[in-house]
Coordinates of C-alpha atoms (C1' of nucleotides) in Angstrom, one line a residue:
Chain A
X1 CA -7.8 40.5 37.7
X2 CA -6.8 44.1 38.3
X3 CA -3.3 43.2 37.4
X4 CA -4.4 41.8 34.1
X5 CA -6.2 45.0 33.4
X6 CA -3.2 47.2 34.3
X7 CA -1.0 45.1 32.0
X8 CA -3.4 45.4 29.2
X9 CA -3.4 49.2 29.6
X10 CA 0.3 49.3 29.7
X11 CA 0.5 47.2 26.6
X12 CA -2.0 49.4 24.8
X13 CA 0.1 52.5 25.7
X14 CA 3.2 50.7 24.6
X15 CA 1.6 49.9 21.3
X16 CA 0.5 53.5 20.9
X17 CA 4.0 54.7 21.4
X18 CA 5.3 52.2 18.9
X19 CA 2.7 53.4 16.4
X20 CA 3.7 57.0 17.0
X21 CA 7.3 56.3 16.5
X22 CA 6.6 54.2 13.4
X23 CA 4.5 57.0 11.9
X24 CA 7.2 59.5 12.7
X25 CA 9.8 57.4 10.8
X26 CA 7.5 56.9 7.9
X27 CA 7.0 60.6 7.9
X28 CA 10.7 61.3 7.6
X29 CA 11.0 59.1 4.5
X30 CA 7.8 60.4 2.9
X31 CA 9.0 64.0 3.5
X32 CA 12.3 63.3 1.9
X33 CA 10.7 61.5 -1.1
X34 CA 8.3 64.4 -1.6
X35 CA 11.1 66.9 -1.7
X36 CA 13.0 64.9 -4.2
X37 CA 10.0 64.4 -6.4
X38 CA 9.1 68.1 -6.3
X39 CA 12.7 69.0 -7.0
X40 CA 14.2 66.8 -9.6
X41 CA 11.4 64.3 -10.3
X42 CA 11.7 60.5 -10.6
X43 CA 15.0 60.6 -12.4
X44 CA 16.9 61.5 -9.3
X45 CA 14.8 59.4 -7.0
X46 CA 16.3 56.3 -5.6
X47 CA 16.1 54.3 -2.4
X48 CA 19.6 55.7 -1.6
X49 CA 18.8 59.3 -2.4
X50 CA 15.7 59.2 -0.2
X51 CA 17.6 57.6 2.7
X52 CA 20.4 60.2 2.4
X53 CA 17.9 63.0 2.6
X54 CA 16.1 61.4 5.5
X55 CA 19.4 60.8 7.3
X56 CA 19.1 57.0 7.4
X57 CA 20.6 54.1 5.7
X58 CA 18.9 52.9 2.5
X59 CA 18.0 49.5 4.0
X60 CA 16.1 51.1 6.8
X61 CA 13.4 52.1 4.3
X62 CA 12.5 48.4 4.0
X63 CA 11.6 48.2 7.7
X64 CA 8.8 50.7 7.0
X65 CA 7.7 50.2 3.4
X66 CA 7.3 47.1 1.3
X67 CA 9.3 48.7 -1.6
X68 CA 10.2 52.1 -3.0
X69 CA 7.1 52.2 -5.1
X70 CA 4.9 52.0 -2.1
X71 CA 6.7 55.0 -0.6
X72 CA 6.3 57.0 -3.8
X73 CA 2.6 56.4 -4.1
X74 CA 2.0 57.3 -0.5
X75 CA 3.2 60.8 -1.3
X76 CA 0.3 61.2 -3.6
X77 CA -2.0 61.6 -0.6
X78 CA 0.0 64.6 0.5
X79 CA 0.4 66.0 -3.0
X80 CA -3.3 65.9 -3.6
X81 CA -4.0 67.8 -0.4
X82 CA -1.4 70.4 -1.3
X83 CA -2.8 70.7 -4.8
X84 CA -6.3 71.2 -3.5
X85 CA -5.0 73.8 -1.1
X86 CA -3.1 75.6 -3.8
X87 CA -6.1 75.7 -6.1
X88 CA -8.4 76.9 -3.4
X89 CA -6.0 79.7 -2.5
X90 CA -5.3 80.8 -6.1
X91 CA -9.0 81.1 -6.9
X92 CA -10.3 82.5 -3.6
X93 CA -10.8 85.9 -5.0
X94 CA -13.1 84.8 -7.8
X95 CA -16.8 84.5 -7.1
X96 CA -18.5 81.2 -7.7
X97 CA -19.6 80.4 -11.2
X98 CA -18.3 79.4 -14.5
X99 CA -15.3 81.6 -14.4
X100 CA -14.2 80.2 -11.1
X101 CA -14.5 76.7 -12.4
X102 CA -12.3 77.6 -15.3
X103 CA -9.8 79.2 -13.0
X104 CA -9.7 76.1 -10.9
X105 CA -9.0 74.0 -13.9
X106 CA -6.1 76.3 -14.8
X107 CA -4.8 76.2 -11.3
X108 CA -4.9 72.5 -11.2
X109 CA -3.0 72.1 -14.4
X110 CA -0.6 74.8 -13.2
X111 CA 0.3 72.8 -10.1
X112 CA 1.6 70.0 -12.3
X113 CA 3.4 72.4 -14.6
X114 CA 5.1 73.8 -11.5
X115 CA 6.0 70.3 -10.3
X116 CA 6.5 68.0 -13.4
X117 CA 7.8 65.3 -11.1
X118 CA 4.4 65.1 -9.4
X119 CA 2.8 64.7 -12.8
X120 CA 5.2 61.8 -13.4
X121 CA 4.1 60.1 -10.2
X122 CA 0.4 60.6 -10.9
X123 CA 0.2 59.5 -14.4
X124 CA 3.5 58.2 -15.8
X125 CA 5.0 56.0 -13.1
X126 CA 4.1 52.4 -13.5
X127 CA 2.0 51.4 -10.5
X128 CA 3.1 47.8 -10.4
X129 CA 0.6 45.4 -8.9
X130 CA -2.3 47.4 -7.8
X131 CA -4.4 46.0 -4.9
X132 CA -3.1 47.7 -1.8
X133 CA -2.4 50.8 -3.9
X134 CA -5.9 50.8 -5.3
X135 CA -7.1 53.7 -3.2
X136 CA -4.2 55.9 -4.3
X137 CA -4.9 55.1 -7.9
X138 CA -8.5 56.2 -7.4
X139 CA -7.3 59.4 -5.8
X140 CA -5.2 60.0 -8.9
X141 CA -7.9 59.2 -11.5
X142 CA -10.2 61.6 -9.5
X143 CA -7.8 64.3 -8.8
X144 CA -9.2 67.0 -11.0
X145 CA -12.8 66.0 -10.1
X146 CA -12.0 66.4 -6.4
X147 CA -10.6 69.9 -7.0
X148 CA -13.5 71.2 -9.0
X149 CA -16.3 69.3 -7.3
X150 CA -17.9 72.2 -5.5
X151 CA -17.8 74.5 -8.5
X152 CA -19.2 71.8 -10.7
X153 CA -22.1 71.0 -8.3
X154 CA -22.9 74.7 -8.1
X155 CA -23.2 75.0 -11.8
X156 CA -25.1 71.8 -12.1
X157 CA -27.7 73.1 -9.7
X158 CA -28.2 76.4 -11.5
X159 CA -28.7 74.4 -14.7
X160 CA -30.8 71.6 -13.4
X161 CA -31.6 70.2 -16.9
X162 CA -29.5 67.6 -18.8
X163 CA -27.7 66.0 -15.9
X164 CA -26.3 63.3 -18.1
X165 CA -24.6 65.8 -20.4
X166 CA -22.9 67.5 -17.5
X167 CA -21.3 64.4 -16.2
X168 CA -20.3 63.6 -19.7
X169 CA -18.6 67.0 -20.1
X170 CA -16.8 66.6 -16.8
X171 CA -15.2 63.4 -18.0
X172 CA -14.3 64.9 -21.3
X173 CA -12.7 67.8 -19.6
X174 CA -10.5 65.7 -17.4
X175 CA -9.3 63.6 -20.3
X176 CA -8.5 66.7 -22.3
X177 CA -6.5 68.5 -19.6
X178 CA -4.5 65.3 -18.8
X179 CA -3.8 64.8 -22.4
X180 CA -2.6 68.3 -22.9
X181 CA -0.4 68.1 -19.8
X182 CA 1.0 64.8 -21.0
X183 CA 2.1 66.1 -24.4
X184 CA 3.4 69.4 -22.9
X185 CA 5.3 67.9 -20.0
X186 CA 6.5 64.7 -21.5
X187 CA 6.7 65.4 -25.2
X188 CA 7.5 69.1 -25.2
X189 CA 4.5 69.9 -27.3
X190 CA 3.8 72.7 -27.6
X191 CA 7.3 73.9 -27.0
X192 CA 6.5 77.1 -25.2
X193 CA 4.3 77.8 -22.2
X194 CA 2.2 80.5 -23.7
X195 CA 1.1 78.2 -26.5
X196 CA 0.3 75.5 -23.9
X197 CA -1.9 78.0 -22.1
X198 CA -3.7 78.9 -25.3
X199 CA -4.4 75.3 -26.0
X200 CA -5.7 74.7 -22.5
X201 CA -7.9 77.8 -22.7
X202 CA -9.4 76.7 -26.0
X203 CA -10.1 73.2 -24.6
X204 CA -11.7 74.5 -21.5
X205 CA -13.7 77.2 -23.3
X206 CA -14.8 74.7 -25.9
X207 CA -16.6 72.7 -23.3
X208 CA -18.9 75.6 -22.4
X209 CA -19.4 76.5 -26.1
Chain B
X1 CA 43.0 59.7 -65.2
X2 CA 41.0 56.6 -66.1
X3 CA 42.4 54.8 -63.1
X4 CA 41.3 57.6 -60.7
X5 CA 37.9 57.3 -62.1
X6 CA 37.7 53.6 -61.7
X7 CA 39.0 53.8 -58.2
X8 CA 36.3 56.4 -57.4
X9 CA 33.6 54.1 -58.7
X10 CA 35.0 51.1 -56.8
X11 CA 35.1 53.3 -53.7
X12 CA 31.5 54.4 -54.2
X13 CA 30.4 50.8 -54.6
X14 CA 32.3 49.9 -51.5
X15 CA 30.6 52.6 -49.5
X16 CA 27.3 51.5 -50.9
X17 CA 27.9 48.0 -49.7
X18 CA 28.9 49.3 -46.3
X19 CA 25.7 51.3 -46.1
X20 CA 23.7 48.3 -47.0
X21 CA 25.4 46.1 -44.4
X22 CA 25.0 48.8 -41.8
X23 CA 21.3 49.3 -42.6
X24 CA 20.8 45.5 -42.4
X25 CA 22.4 45.3 -39.0
X26 CA 20.4 48.2 -37.7
X27 CA 17.3 46.5 -39.1
X28 CA 18.1 43.3 -37.0
X29 CA 18.2 45.3 -33.8
X30 CA 15.2 47.4 -34.7
X31 CA 13.2 44.3 -35.5
X32 CA 14.2 42.7 -32.2
X33 CA 13.3 45.8 -30.3
X34 CA 9.9 46.1 -32.0
X35 CA 9.1 42.5 -31.1
X36 CA 10.0 42.9 -27.5
X37 CA 8.0 46.2 -27.2
X38 CA 4.9 44.6 -28.8
X39 CA 5.3 41.6 -26.6
X40 CA 6.2 42.5 -23.1
X41 CA 6.6 46.3 -23.3
X42 CA 9.4 48.4 -21.9
X43 CA 9.6 46.4 -18.6
X44 CA 11.3 43.5 -20.3
X45 CA 13.3 45.7 -22.7
X46 CA 17.0 46.0 -22.1
X47 CA 20.1 46.3 -24.2
X48 CA 20.8 42.7 -23.3
X49 CA 17.4 41.3 -24.2
X50 CA 17.5 43.1 -27.5
X51 CA 20.9 41.8 -28.4
X52 CA 19.8 38.3 -27.4
X53 CA 16.9 38.4 -29.7
X54 CA 18.9 39.8 -32.5
X55 CA 21.7 37.2 -32.1
X56 CA 24.5 39.5 -31.2
X57 CA 26.3 40.7 -28.1
X58 CA 24.9 43.6 -26.2
X59 CA 27.9 45.8 -26.9
X60 CA 27.4 45.5 -30.6
X61 CA 24.4 47.7 -30.4
X62 CA 26.6 50.6 -29.5
X63 CA 28.3 50.3 -32.8
X64 CA 25.1 51.2 -34.6
X65 CA 23.1 53.3 -32.1
X66 CA 24.1 56.1 -29.8
X67 CA 22.2 54.6 -26.9
X68 CA 19.3 52.3 -26.3
X69 CA 16.8 55.2 -26.3
X70 CA 17.8 56.0 -29.8
X71 CA 17.0 52.5 -30.9
X72 CA 13.6 52.6 -29.1
X73 CA 12.5 55.8 -30.7
X74 CA 13.5 54.6 -34.1
X75 CA 10.9 51.9 -33.8
X76 CA 8.2 54.6 -33.7
X77 CA 8.6 55.2 -37.4
X78 CA 7.7 51.6 -38.1
X79 CA 5.0 51.5 -35.5
X80 CA 3.3 54.5 -37.0
X81 CA 3.3 53.0 -40.4
X82 CA 1.9 49.8 -39.1
X83 CA -0.7 51.7 -37.1
X84 CA -1.8 53.7 -40.2
X85 CA -2.0 50.5 -42.2
X86 CA -4.1 48.7 -39.5
X87 CA -6.5 51.7 -39.3
X88 CA -6.9 51.9 -43.0
X89 CA -7.6 48.2 -43.3
X90 CA -10.1 48.1 -40.4
X91 CA -12.1 50.9 -41.8
X92 CA -11.9 50.1 -45.5
X93 CA -15.5 48.9 -45.6
X94 CA -17.0 52.1 -44.3
X95 CA -17.8 54.9 -46.8
X96 CA -16.3 58.3 -46.2
X97 CA -17.9 60.6 -43.8
X98 CA -18.4 61.2 -40.1
X99 CA -18.9 57.5 -39.3
X100 CA -15.7 56.6 -40.9
X101 CA -13.9 59.3 -39.0
X102 CA -15.2 57.9 -35.8
X103 CA -14.3 54.4 -36.8
X104 CA -10.7 55.5 -37.5
X105 CA -10.4 57.1 -34.1
X106 CA -11.6 53.9 -32.5
X107 CA -9.2 51.8 -34.6
X108 CA -6.3 54.1 -33.7
X109 CA -7.0 53.8 -30.0
X110 CA -7.5 50.0 -30.5
X111 CA -4.0 49.7 -31.9
X112 CA -2.6 51.0 -28.6
X113 CA -4.9 48.9 -26.5
X114 CA -3.7 45.9 -28.4
X115 CA 0.0 46.9 -27.9
X116 CA 0.3 48.8 -24.6
X117 CA 4.0 48.7 -25.0
X118 CA 3.8 50.9 -28.0
X119 CA 1.7 53.4 -26.0
X120 CA 4.5 53.4 -23.4
X121 CA 7.0 54.2 -26.0
X122 CA 4.9 56.9 -27.7
X123 CA 3.7 58.8 -24.6
X124 CA 5.2 57.5 -21.4
X125 CA 8.9 56.8 -22.1
X126 CA 11.1 59.8 -21.3
X127 CA 12.6 61.0 -24.4
X128 CA 15.9 62.3 -22.9
X129 CA 17.5 65.2 -24.7
X130 CA 15.5 65.8 -27.8
X131 CA 17.3 67.4 -30.7
X132 CA 18.1 64.5 -33.0
X133 CA 14.9 62.8 -31.8
X134 CA 12.8 65.9 -32.6
X135 CA 11.3 64.4 -35.8
X136 CA 10.2 61.3 -34.0
X137 CA 8.6 63.4 -31.2
X138 CA 6.7 65.3 -33.9
X139 CA 5.5 62.0 -35.4
X140 CA 4.2 61.0 -32.0
X141 CA 2.4 64.2 -31.2
X142 CA 0.8 64.1 -34.6
X143 CA 0.0 60.4 -34.7
X144 CA -3.7 60.6 -34.5
X145 CA -3.9 63.6 -36.8
X146 CA -1.9 61.7 -39.5
X147 CA -4.3 58.8 -39.3
X148 CA -7.5 60.8 -39.6
X149 CA -6.2 63.5 -41.9
X150 CA -8.1 62.4 -45.0
X151 CA -11.4 61.9 -43.3
X152 CA -11.0 65.2 -41.5
X153 CA -10.3 67.1 -44.6
X154 CA -13.2 65.5 -46.4
X155 CA -15.6 66.6 -43.6
X156 CA -14.0 70.0 -43.5
X157 CA -14.7 70.5 -47.2
X158 CA -18.3 69.5 -46.9
X159 CA -18.8 72.0 -44.1
X160 CA -16.8 74.9 -45.4
X161 CA -17.8 77.3 -42.6
X162 CA -16.1 77.8 -39.3
X163 CA -12.6 76.5 -40.2
X164 CA -11.2 77.6 -36.9
X165 CA -13.7 75.6 -34.8
X166 CA -12.8 72.5 -36.7
X167 CA -9.1 72.7 -36.1
X168 CA -10.0 73.4 -32.5
X169 CA -12.1 70.2 -32.2
X170 CA -9.4 68.2 -33.8
X171 CA -7.0 69.2 -31.1
X172 CA -9.5 68.6 -28.4
X173 CA -10.2 65.2 -29.8
X174 CA -6.6 64.1 -29.8
X175 CA -6.1 65.2 -26.2
X176 CA -9.2 63.4 -25.0
X177 CA -8.4 60.2 -26.7
X178 CA -4.8 60.2 -25.4
X179 CA -6.1 61.1 -21.9
X180 CA -8.5 58.2 -21.9
X181 CA -5.8 55.8 -23.1
X182 CA -3.4 57.0 -20.5
X183 CA -5.8 56.4 -17.6
X184 CA -7.0 53.1 -19.0
X185 CA -3.6 51.6 -19.9
X186 CA -1.5 53.0 -17.1
X187 CA -4.0 53.5 -14.3
X188 CA -6.5 50.8 -15.0
X189 CA -9.4 53.2 -15.1
X190 CA -11.9 52.2 -16.1
X191 CA -11.1 48.7 -15.1
X192 CA -12.9 46.8 -17.9
X193 CA -12.7 47.2 -21.6
X194 CA -16.3 47.7 -22.3
X195 CA -16.5 50.7 -20.0
X196 CA -13.4 52.1 -21.7
X197 CA -15.1 51.7 -25.0
X198 CA -18.2 53.5 -23.7
X199 CA -16.2 56.4 -22.4
X200 CA -14.3 56.7 -25.7
X201 CA -17.6 56.6 -27.7
X202 CA -19.1 59.3 -25.5
X203 CA -16.0 61.5 -25.9
X204 CA -15.9 61.1 -29.7
X205 CA -19.6 61.5 -30.1
X206 CA -19.6 64.6 -27.9
X207 CA -17.4 66.4 -30.4
X208 CA -20.0 66.1 -33.1
X209 CA -23.0 66.9 -30.8
Chain C
dC1 C1' 23.2 47.4 38.3
dA2 C1' 24.3 43.9 34.8
dA3 C1' 23.2 40.2 31.7
dA4 C1' 19.9 38.5 28.2
dG5 C1' 16.8 39.1 24.7
dA6 C1' 14.2 41.8 21.4
dT7 C1' 14.1 45.5 18.1
dA8 C1' 15.8 48.5 14.9
dA9 C1' 19.5 50.2 11.9
dT10 C1' 23.5 49.4 9.3
dT11 C1' 26.8 47.1 6.3
dA12 C1' 27.5 43.3 2.9
dA13 C1' 26.1 41.1 -0.8
dC14 C1' 23.6 40.1 -5.2
dA15 C1' 21.3 40.6 -9.5
dT16 C1' 20.1 43.7 -13.1
dT17 C1' 20.7 47.7 -15.7
dG18 C1' 23.2 51.1 -19.2
dT19 C1' 27.5 52.2 -20.9
dT20 C1' 32.6 52.3 -22.0
dA21 C1' 37.2 50.3 -22.5
dA22 C1' 40.0 46.6 -23.7
dT23 C1' 40.5 42.5 -26.3
dC24 C1' 39.9 39.4 -29.9
dA25 C1' 38.7 37.8 -34.6
dT26 C1' 38.4 38.3 -39.4
dA27 C1' 38.7 40.2 -43.9
dC28 C1' 41.5 42.7 -46.9
dA29 C1' 46.0 45.1 -48.7
dA30 C1' 50.8 45.1 -49.4
Chain D
dT1 C1' 52.3 35.8 -45.5
dT2 C1' 52.1 39.5 -42.7
dG3 C1' 50.3 43.8 -41.1
dT4 C1' 46.1 46.7 -40.6
dA5 C1' 41.5 48.2 -40.3
dT6 C1' 36.8 46.9 -39.0
dG7 C1' 33.7 45.2 -36.1
dA8 C1' 32.1 42.0 -32.7
dT9 C1' 32.9 40.3 -28.0
dT10 C1' 34.2 40.0 -23.2
dA11 C1' 35.6 42.7 -19.1
dA12 C1' 34.7 46.1 -16.2
dC13 C1' 32.2 50.1 -13.8
dA14 C1' 28.8 52.6 -11.7
dA15 C1' 24.0 52.9 -10.3
dT16 C1' 19.9 50.7 -9.0
dG17 C1' 16.4 47.8 -6.1
dT18 C1' 16.3 44.3 -2.8
dT19 C1' 17.5 40.7 0.8
dA20 C1' 20.6 38.6 4.2
dA21 C1' 23.9 39.0 7.8
dT22 C1' 25.6 41.8 11.3
dT23 C1' 25.8 45.3 14.7
dA24 C1' 24.0 48.7 17.8
dT25 C1' 20.4 50.1 21.0
dC26 C1' 16.9 49.7 24.1
dT27 C1' 14.0 46.9 27.4
dT28 C1' 13.2 43.6 30.6
dT29 C1' 14.5 40.9 34.3
dG30 C1' 17.4 38.5 37.8

DNA sequence: CAAAGATAATTAACATTGTTAATCATACAA
DNA sequence: TTGTATGATTAACAATGTTAATTATCTTTG
């Protein structure tokens, strides 16, 4: 009886080690993938380039991930964290209110302008069969909302009337910013950054009349 | 002297024939490409599948187009014409005014919902080096504006005040619709069409308070 | 400590892609 | 009829994602 118990514990510890090792391996590949995406974007991303950067053979990836797309979409979790952190840090000096909300929106868009490859992964890359990637897709479609959640709630509370209109505007905002980013990053329109900034500012301001 | 003249004319006719033949060949490939894009989208599009459909060998394409991307972006010209035609036809029964403008926006979006592959080409496909594709890119970034131009001008004339705000709203509108389409077609959000319609309606209505 | 067995990593191999080079066919000119 | 230009085709290459076969490593056990 005691022996069975001991064996069980050893087995559990063994499994825990295995999990740690597996997580570590996954981390190596995810880190390599993130660097490549942030650097050159999807065009230079391949199962071979990832493996090279991680210091393993390309086939090893398939011991830890179903396919290369899985690996790419796993990076989104980290990117989102990083993005939220960057926005928080860039807007820390502004006191809560409408201006801070606007600044956060700008900072959010700025993150993707700085890393166009991440924008590719978020919105351009084809997601293949969803299902097990569903939660990641939700993270993506909610990315801006997550970043501005606090500011938005604060403003909503100070203007307790017309709740419906507020939610409405939040949606409209997200679609506009993503649309502007899409044309700017993927279609070079407008062709210079200052004009892009102006368009974005107009769009954001327009929502608060 | 007369002979030189005759030779010149023959040469001109010869060149004209050549041009006709070349245009015809290009047309075969463009037609095949359009069908594939409208059917299965970019995922089933390859230089081989195009050539198969056109009834030629894959290498023949390179006698008429610089590369496969060139061919794809040439299709945009036809698609845009078709889209404008479809919108015009679908909204013919509505009398000019705000409601017709809204209907046109819906019809424009509906065209891309019907052919997600065309949306891919317009906004998702990477354009490579622009330059000789610049005019196509402009067509893309102006697609919605071209479709609603007449309605927009009509409304602008009936409300001659605040010109600036109107242009502003036109931009905001385009970005919103493209953003909604992007999330719906490429990220499956929202997951059903009726909800997509509702979001679109809200966004469009919101611009006219 | 050494052999056996499991696990993990690598190399080989394949199919598909875009693209270019080499080859072949066909129409026209001399 | 024979040479020549045009243009269509096949061969070939490199890069890609993926799977199968093989090798190395580590663990367990006699």
